[in-house]
Coordinates of C-alpha atoms in Angstrom, one line a residue:
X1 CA 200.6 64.1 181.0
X2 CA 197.6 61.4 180.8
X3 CA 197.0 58.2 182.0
X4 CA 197.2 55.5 179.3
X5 CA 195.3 52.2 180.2
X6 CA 196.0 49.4 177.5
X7 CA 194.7 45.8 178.2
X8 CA 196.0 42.7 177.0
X9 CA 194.0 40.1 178.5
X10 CA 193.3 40.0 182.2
X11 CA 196.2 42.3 182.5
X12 CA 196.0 45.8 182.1
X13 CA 198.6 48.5 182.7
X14 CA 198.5 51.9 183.6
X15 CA 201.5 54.0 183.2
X16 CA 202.0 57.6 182.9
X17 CA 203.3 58.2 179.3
X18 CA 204.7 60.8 177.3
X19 CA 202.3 60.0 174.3
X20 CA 200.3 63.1 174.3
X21 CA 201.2 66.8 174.2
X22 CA 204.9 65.5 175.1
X23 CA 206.1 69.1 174.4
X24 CA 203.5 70.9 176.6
X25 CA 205.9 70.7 179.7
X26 CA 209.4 72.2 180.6
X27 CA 211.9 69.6 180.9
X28 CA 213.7 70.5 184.4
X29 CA 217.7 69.8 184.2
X30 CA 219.9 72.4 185.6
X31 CA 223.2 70.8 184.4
X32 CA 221.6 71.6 180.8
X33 CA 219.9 74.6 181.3
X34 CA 221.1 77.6 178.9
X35 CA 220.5 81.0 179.9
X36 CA 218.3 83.5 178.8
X37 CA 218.7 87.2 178.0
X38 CA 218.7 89.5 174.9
X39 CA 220.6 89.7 171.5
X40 CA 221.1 93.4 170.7
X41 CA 221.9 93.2 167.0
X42 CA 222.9 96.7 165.1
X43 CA 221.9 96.6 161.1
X44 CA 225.0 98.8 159.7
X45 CA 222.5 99.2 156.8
X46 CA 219.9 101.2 158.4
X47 CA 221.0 102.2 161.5
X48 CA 218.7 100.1 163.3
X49 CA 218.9 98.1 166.8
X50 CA 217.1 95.3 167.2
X51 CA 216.8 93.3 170.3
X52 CA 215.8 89.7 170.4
X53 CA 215.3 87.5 172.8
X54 CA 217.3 84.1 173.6
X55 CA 215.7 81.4 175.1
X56 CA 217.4 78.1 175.9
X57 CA 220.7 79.7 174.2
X58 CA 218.2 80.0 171.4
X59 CA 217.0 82.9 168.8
X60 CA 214.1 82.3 166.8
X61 CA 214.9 82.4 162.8
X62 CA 211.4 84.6 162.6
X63 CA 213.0 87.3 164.9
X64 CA 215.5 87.5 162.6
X65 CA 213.0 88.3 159.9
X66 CA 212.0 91.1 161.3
X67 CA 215.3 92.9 160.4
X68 CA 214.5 94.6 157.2
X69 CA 216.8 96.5 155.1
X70 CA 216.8 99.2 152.9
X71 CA 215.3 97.5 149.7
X72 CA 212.3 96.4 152.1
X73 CA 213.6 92.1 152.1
X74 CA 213.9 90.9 155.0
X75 CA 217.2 89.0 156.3
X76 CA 217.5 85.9 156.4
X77 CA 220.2 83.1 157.9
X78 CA 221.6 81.0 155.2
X79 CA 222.9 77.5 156.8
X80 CA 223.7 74.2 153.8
X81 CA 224.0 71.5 155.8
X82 CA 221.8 72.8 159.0
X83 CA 225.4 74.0 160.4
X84 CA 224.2 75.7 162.9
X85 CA 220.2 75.5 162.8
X86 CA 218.1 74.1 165.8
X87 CA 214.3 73.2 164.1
X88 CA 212.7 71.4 166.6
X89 CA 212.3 70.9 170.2
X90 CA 213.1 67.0 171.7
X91 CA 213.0 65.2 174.3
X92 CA 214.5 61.6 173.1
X93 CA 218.2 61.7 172.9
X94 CA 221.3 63.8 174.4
X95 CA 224.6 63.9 172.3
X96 CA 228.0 66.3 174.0
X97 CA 230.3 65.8 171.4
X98 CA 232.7 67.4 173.1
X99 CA 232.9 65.0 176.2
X100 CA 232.0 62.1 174.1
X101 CA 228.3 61.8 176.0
X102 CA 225.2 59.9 174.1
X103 CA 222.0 59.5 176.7
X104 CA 218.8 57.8 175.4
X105 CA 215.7 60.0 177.6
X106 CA 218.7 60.8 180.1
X107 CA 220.0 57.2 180.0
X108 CA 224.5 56.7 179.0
X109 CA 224.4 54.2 175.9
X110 CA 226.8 52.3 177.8
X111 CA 224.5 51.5 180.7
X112 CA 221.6 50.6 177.9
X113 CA 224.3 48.3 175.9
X114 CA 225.3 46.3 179.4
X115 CA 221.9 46.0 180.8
X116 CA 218.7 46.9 178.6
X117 CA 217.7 44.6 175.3
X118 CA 216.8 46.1 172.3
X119 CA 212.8 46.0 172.4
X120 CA 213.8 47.8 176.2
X121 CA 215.2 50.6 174.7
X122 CA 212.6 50.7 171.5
X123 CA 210.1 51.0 174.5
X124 CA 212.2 54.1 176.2
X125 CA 213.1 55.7 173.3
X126 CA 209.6 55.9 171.4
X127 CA 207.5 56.1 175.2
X128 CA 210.0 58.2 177.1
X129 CA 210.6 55.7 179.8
X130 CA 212.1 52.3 180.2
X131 CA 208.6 49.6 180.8
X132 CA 207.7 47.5 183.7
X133 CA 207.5 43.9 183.4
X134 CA 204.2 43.7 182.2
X135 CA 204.8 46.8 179.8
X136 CA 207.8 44.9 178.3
X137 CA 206.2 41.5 177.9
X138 CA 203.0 43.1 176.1
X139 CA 204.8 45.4 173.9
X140 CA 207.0 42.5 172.8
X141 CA 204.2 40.3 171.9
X142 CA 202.4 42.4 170.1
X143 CA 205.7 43.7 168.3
X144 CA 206.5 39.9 167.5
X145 CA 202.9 39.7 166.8
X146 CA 203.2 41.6 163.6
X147 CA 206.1 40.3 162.2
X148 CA 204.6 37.9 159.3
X149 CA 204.8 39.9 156.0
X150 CA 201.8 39.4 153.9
X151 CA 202.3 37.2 151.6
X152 CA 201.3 39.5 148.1
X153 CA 204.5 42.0 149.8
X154 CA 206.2 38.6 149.9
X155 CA 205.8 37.8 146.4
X156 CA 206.4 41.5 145.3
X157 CA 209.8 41.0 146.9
X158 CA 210.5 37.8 144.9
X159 CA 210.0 39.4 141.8
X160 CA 213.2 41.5 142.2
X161 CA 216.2 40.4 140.3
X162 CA 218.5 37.9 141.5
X163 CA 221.5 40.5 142.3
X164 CA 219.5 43.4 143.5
X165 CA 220.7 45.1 146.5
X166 CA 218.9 44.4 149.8
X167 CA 218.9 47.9 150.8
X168 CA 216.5 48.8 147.5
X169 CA 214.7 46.3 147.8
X170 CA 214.0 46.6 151.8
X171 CA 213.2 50.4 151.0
X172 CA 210.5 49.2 147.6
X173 CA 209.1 47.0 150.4
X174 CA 208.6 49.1 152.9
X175 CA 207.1 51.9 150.7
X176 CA 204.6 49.1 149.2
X177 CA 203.3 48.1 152.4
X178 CA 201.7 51.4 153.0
X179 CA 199.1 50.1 150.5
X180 CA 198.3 47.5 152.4
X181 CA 197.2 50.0 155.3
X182 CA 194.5 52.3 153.7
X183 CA 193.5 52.3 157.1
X184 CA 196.1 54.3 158.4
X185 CA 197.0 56.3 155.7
X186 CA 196.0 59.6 156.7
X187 CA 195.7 61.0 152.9
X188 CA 192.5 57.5 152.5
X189 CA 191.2 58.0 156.4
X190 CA 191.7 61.5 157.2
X191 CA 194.3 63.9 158.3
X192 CA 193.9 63.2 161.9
X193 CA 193.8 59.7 162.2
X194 CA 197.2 59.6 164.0
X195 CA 195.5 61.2 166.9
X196 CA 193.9 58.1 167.7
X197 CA 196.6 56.2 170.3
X198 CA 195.5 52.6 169.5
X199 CA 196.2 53.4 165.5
X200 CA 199.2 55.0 166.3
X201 CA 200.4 52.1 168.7
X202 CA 199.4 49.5 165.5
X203 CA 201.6 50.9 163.5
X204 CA 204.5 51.3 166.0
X205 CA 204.2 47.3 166.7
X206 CA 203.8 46.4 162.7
X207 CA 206.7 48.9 161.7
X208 CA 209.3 47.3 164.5
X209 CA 207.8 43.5 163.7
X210 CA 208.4 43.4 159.7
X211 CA 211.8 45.6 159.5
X212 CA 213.5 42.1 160.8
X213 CA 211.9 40.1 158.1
X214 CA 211.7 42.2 155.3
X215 CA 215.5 42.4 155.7
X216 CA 215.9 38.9 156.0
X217 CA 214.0 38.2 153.0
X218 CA 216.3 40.4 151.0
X219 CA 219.3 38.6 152.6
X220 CA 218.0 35.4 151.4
X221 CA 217.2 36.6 148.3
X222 CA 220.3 37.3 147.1
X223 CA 221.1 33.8 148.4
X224 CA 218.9 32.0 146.7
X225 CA 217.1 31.0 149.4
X226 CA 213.7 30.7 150.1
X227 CA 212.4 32.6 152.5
X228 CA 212.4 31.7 156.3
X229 CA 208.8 32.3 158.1
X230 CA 209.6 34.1 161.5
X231 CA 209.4 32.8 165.0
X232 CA 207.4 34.6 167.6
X233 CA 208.4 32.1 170.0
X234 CA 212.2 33.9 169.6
X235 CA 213.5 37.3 170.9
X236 CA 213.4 40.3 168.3
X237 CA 217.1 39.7 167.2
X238 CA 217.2 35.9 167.6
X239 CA 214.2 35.8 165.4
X240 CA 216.4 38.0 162.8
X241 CA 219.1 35.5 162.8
X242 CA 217.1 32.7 162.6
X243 CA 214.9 34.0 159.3
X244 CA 218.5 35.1 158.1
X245 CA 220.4 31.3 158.8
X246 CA 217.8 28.4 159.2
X247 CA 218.3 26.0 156.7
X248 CA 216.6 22.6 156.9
X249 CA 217.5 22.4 160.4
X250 CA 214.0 21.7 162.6
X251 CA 215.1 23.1 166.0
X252 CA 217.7 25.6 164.6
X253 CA 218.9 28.3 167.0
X254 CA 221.3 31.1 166.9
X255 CA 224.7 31.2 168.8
X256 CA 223.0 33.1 172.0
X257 CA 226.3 35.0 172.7
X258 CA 225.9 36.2 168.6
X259 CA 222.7 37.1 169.2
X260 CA 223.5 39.1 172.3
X261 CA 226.3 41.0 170.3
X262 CA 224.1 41.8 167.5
X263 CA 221.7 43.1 170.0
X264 CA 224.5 45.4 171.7
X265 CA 224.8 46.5 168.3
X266 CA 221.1 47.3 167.7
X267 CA 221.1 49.4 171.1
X268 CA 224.0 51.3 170.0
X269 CA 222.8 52.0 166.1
X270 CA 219.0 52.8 167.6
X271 CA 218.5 56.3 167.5
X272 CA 221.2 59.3 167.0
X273 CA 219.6 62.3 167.1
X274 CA 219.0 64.9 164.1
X275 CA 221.3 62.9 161.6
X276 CA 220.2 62.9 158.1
X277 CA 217.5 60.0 158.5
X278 CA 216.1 61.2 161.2
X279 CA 216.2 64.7 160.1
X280 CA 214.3 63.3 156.7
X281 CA 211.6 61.3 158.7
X282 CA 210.7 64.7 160.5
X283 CA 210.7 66.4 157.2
X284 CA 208.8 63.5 155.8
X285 CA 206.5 63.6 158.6
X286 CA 205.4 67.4 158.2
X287 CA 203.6 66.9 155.4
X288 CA 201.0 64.4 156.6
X289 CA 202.3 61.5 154.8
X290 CA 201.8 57.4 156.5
X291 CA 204.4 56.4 158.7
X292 CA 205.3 53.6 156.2
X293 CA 206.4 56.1 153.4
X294 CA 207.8 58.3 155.9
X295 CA 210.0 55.4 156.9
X296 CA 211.0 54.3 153.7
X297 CA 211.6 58.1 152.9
X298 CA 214.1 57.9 156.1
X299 CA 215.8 54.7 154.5
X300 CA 216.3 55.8 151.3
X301 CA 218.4 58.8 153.1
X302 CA 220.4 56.3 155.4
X303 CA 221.4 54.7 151.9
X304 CA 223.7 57.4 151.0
X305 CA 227.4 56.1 151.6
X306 CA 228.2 59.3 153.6
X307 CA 225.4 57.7 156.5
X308 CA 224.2 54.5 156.5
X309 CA 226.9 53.0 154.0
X310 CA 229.6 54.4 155.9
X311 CA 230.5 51.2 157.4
X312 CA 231.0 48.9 154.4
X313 CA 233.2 52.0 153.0
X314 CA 235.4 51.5 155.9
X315 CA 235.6 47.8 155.7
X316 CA 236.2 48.7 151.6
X317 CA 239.2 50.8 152.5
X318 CA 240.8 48.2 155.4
X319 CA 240.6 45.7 152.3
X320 CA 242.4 47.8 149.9
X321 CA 245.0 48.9 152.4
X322 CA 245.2 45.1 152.7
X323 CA 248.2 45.0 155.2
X324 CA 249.6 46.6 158.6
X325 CA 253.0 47.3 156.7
X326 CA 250.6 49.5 154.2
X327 CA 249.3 51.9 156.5
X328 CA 252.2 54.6 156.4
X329 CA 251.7 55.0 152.8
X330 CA 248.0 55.4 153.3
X331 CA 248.6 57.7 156.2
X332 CA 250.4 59.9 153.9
X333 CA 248.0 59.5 151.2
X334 CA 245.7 60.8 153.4
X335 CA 247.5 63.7 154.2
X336 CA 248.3 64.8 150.7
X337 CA 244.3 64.2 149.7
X338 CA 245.3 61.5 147.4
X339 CA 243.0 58.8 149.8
X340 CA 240.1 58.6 152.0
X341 CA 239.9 58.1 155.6
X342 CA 236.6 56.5 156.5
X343 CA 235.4 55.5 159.9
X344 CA 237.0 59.0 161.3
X345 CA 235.4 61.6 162.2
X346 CA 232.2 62.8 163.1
X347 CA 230.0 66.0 162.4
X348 CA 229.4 65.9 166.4
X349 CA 231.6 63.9 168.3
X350 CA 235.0 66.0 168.7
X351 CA 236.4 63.3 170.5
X352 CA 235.9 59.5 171.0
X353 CA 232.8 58.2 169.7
X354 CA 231.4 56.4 173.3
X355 CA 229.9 53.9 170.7
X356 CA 233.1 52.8 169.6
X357 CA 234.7 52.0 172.6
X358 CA 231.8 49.5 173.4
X359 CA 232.0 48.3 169.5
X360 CA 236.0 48.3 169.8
X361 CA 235.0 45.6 173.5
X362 CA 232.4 43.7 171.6
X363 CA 234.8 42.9 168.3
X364 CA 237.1 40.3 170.7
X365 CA 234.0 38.5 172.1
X366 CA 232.5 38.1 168.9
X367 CA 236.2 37.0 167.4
X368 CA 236.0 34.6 170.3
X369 CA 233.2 32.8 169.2
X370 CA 233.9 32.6 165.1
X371 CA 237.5 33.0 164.7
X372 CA 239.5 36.9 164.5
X373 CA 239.0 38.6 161.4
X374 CA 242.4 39.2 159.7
X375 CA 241.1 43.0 159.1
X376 CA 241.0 43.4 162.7
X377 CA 245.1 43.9 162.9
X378 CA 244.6 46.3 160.0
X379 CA 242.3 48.3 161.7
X380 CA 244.1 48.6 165.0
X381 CA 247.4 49.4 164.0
X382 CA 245.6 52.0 161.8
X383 CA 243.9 53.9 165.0
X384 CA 246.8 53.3 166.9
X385 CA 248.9 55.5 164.2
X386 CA 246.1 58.1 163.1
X387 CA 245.6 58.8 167.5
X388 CA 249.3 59.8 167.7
X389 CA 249.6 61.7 164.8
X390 CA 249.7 65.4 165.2
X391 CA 247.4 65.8 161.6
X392 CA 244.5 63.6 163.1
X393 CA 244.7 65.3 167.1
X394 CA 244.9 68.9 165.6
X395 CA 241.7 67.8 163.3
X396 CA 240.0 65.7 166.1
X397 CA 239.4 62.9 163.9
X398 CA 239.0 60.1 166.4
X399 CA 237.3 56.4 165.6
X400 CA 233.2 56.9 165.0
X401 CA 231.0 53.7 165.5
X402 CA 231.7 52.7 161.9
X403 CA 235.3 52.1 162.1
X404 CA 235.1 48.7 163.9
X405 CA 231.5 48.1 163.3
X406 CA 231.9 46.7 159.8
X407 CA 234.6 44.6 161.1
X408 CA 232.3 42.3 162.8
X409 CA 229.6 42.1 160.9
X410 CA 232.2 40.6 158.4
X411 CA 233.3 38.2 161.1
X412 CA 229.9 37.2 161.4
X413 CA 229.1 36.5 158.0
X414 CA 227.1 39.5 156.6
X415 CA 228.2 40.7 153.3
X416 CA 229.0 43.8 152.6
X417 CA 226.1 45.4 150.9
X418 CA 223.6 43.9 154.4
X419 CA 225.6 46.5 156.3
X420 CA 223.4 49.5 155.4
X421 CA 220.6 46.9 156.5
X422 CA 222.2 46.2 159.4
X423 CA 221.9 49.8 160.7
X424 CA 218.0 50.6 159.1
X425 CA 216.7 48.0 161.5
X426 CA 217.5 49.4 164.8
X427 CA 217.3 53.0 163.8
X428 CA 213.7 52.2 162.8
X429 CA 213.0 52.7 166.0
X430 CA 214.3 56.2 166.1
X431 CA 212.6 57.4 163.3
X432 CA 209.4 56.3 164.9
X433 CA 210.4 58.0 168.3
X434 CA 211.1 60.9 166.3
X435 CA 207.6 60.9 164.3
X436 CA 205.6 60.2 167.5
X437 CA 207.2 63.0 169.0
X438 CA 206.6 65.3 166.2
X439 CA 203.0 64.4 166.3
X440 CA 202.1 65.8 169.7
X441 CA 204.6 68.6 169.1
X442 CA 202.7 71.6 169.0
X443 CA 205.2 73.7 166.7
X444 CA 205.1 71.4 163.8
X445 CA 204.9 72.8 160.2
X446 CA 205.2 71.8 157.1
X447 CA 208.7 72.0 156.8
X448 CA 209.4 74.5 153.9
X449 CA 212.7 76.1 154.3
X450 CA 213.9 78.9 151.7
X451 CA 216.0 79.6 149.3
X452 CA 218.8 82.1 147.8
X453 CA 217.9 82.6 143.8
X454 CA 220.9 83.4 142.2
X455 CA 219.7 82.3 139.0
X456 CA 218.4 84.6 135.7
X457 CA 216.8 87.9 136.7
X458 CA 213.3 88.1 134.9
X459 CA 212.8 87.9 130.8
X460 CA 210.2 87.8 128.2
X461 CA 210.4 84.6 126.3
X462 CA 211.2 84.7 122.6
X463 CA 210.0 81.9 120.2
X464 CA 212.2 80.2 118.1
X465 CA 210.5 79.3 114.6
X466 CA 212.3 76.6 112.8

């Protein structure tokens, strides 16, 4: 570990941070510590033992290459989906799905959503631990600092049409803006330009400041609005709401118990381990590419309604089941694979989704504030239903942080197709955890996984003369 001095003013702070080499040392946690032994595998083929070691209840895939059969190819482990398939080593979040456990850098989500705001946890996730006072104050400013778009990426985004989806156009953006950075792009300055801490930090700082307000000016957009300039006087998620709502008003402010909800909801959307974004970013990152294409790379993948969009399809399918008196039929519909169940389920959790319990709290004070949304009964009567029923128990399909999630974001005004934007903000800064980890890892590759070819065996090419 080093000692990184950054000064801001007559202040400076010193703090030891995991910013360098964060691999290089062995994380000590006995409650999670796998053991460590051999595999003795036996190829049937040849005849062969092989013994390979485990590490951390791991086997490297390359050990498994060196099983070779008869023909002379090597075997290989053939996982769609990454089933079953660790490919890198982290530090920055901690997910039992069994026991329903998410920890940011060893901290419960529900102590973060209670305590920490959302630039708090942006600091710990990204830094590895949770700042000082001074830390806090300077990383917000300079994160606050940066988020005024330039006004040519401004102009770009008003040349969209009038119904285009923010979520395309927030991605387009966010692309674009690499090419305002040759600076930092390591394919103009050089390959190893991210070594450099104070360019790295830059971009960390620009990346959090203009997600806010390149969402809000896709938001107003589609409103027919002109765009609101940002407040750095404001908090990171009051600032949001106010580019989003202001008007004409002078001294406009956001509900402060709104804004604290949406921040609750920002904590709990921040960063989720390998999920397909995430996974993407990594991927992105391996190749060398800037952090702003990288980024964009990792929206485009939250777009997908089986990630990021999964929200507005459960708020889709609460509208079509329409009422409580409805949800029998849909039940069995369900059942006989005639519907869809969204908001259920998770490729991890295998029991309650800790994210939706605090989601399932947060939906009364927000109701509180701007009147109960009438999907809300839908909703309830729904979980209460699918948690008794033998189908859903025996297939552990309990409530994921979608299934009320949507809900409120209704109740407080966002239309449907902001949801997706809704969750790209916070998990920006995941994805830039994840790539400032994968930096300093010292295992990173390209990533170039492989293939099985079932296609045509070889053939000579016969011209067709017309």
């Amino acid at each position: 570990m080093g000692i990184i001095v950054l000064s801001f003013g007559v202040v400076k702070m010193e703090r030891v941070a995991l910013l360098r080499n964060q691999l290089s040392a062995k994380a000590e946690n006995t409650n999670k510590k796998a053991a460590e032994g051999t595999l003795t595998i036996v190829d049937n083929r040849t005849g062969k033992k092989y013994d390979v070691k485990i590490q951390d209840n791991l086997i490297k895939a390359t050990d498994i290459g060196k099983i070779v059969g008869g023909d002379g190819e090597p075997l290989r482990s053939y996982d769609p989906g990454y089933m079953n398939t660790v490919c890198c080593t982290s530090r920055i979040s901690y997910i039992d799905g069994d026991n329903g456990i998410l920890e940011y850098r060893g901290y419960p989500i529900e102590q973060l959503a209670e305590k920490s705001s959302f630039l708090e946890v942006s600091f710990l996730l990204i830094y590895g631990e949770l700042p000082s006072a001074n830390e806090l104050e300077y990383f917000t400013k300079r994160v606050m600092s940066h988020t005024f778009l330039h006004t040519d990426a401004g102009g770009m985004m008003k040349a969209f049409r009038y119904n285009a989806h923010p979520m395309g156009m927030f991605i387009s953006t966010l692309a674009a803006i690499s090419t305002f950075h040759p600076e930092a792009n390591p394919a103009l300055s050089g390959q190893t330009i991210y070594k450099s801490i104070s360019v790295r930090n830059k971009q960390i700082h620009r990346l959090l400041g203009i997600v806010p307000t390149i969402a809000a000016n896709a938001y107003r957009h589609r409103e027919g609005r002109s765009y609101n300039k940002p407040d750095a006087s404001k908090g990171y998620v009051e600032n949001f709401l106010f580019m989003l709502d202001r008007l004409a008003e002078h001294k406009y402010k956001p509900h402060p118990r709104l804004v604290r909800a949406l921040e609750i909801l920002f904590i709990l959307h921040a960063e989720h381990e390998l999920n397909c974004s995430t996974a993407a970013a990594r991927h992105l990152s391996s190749s060398g590419v800037d952090v702003y294409t990288t980024m964009a790379g990792a929206a485009s993948a939250l777009y997908g309604p089986l990630h990021g969009g999964a929200n507005e399809a459960v708020l889709r399918m609460l509208m079509e089941i329409g009422d409580v008196k409805n949800i029998p039929a849909f039940i069995e519909g369900v059942k006989n694979k005639k519907a869809l169940l969204f908001g259920f389920g998770h490729r991890i959790y295998k029991s309650y989704d800790p994210r939706a319990k605090i989601v399932k709290s947060l939906a009364d004070e927000v109701f509180s504030i701007v009147g109960r949304e009438p999907m809300i009964e839908v909703a309830m009567e729904l979980e209460k239903i699918a948690l008794s029923d033998p189908y859903f128990i025996e297939r552990k399909l309990y409530p994921n942080v979608d299934f009320y999630t949507g809900i409120i974001y209704r109740a407080m005004g966002f239309p449907t197709d902001m949801f997706p934007l809704l969750f790209t903000i916070p998990r920006m800064a995941g994805w830039i955890a994840h790539w400032n980890e994968f930096l300093d890892d010292p295992e990173n590759k390209i990533v170039r996984p492989r293939q099985h070819y079932v296609g045509s065996p070889r053939r000579e090419l016969s011209l067709i003369h017309i």
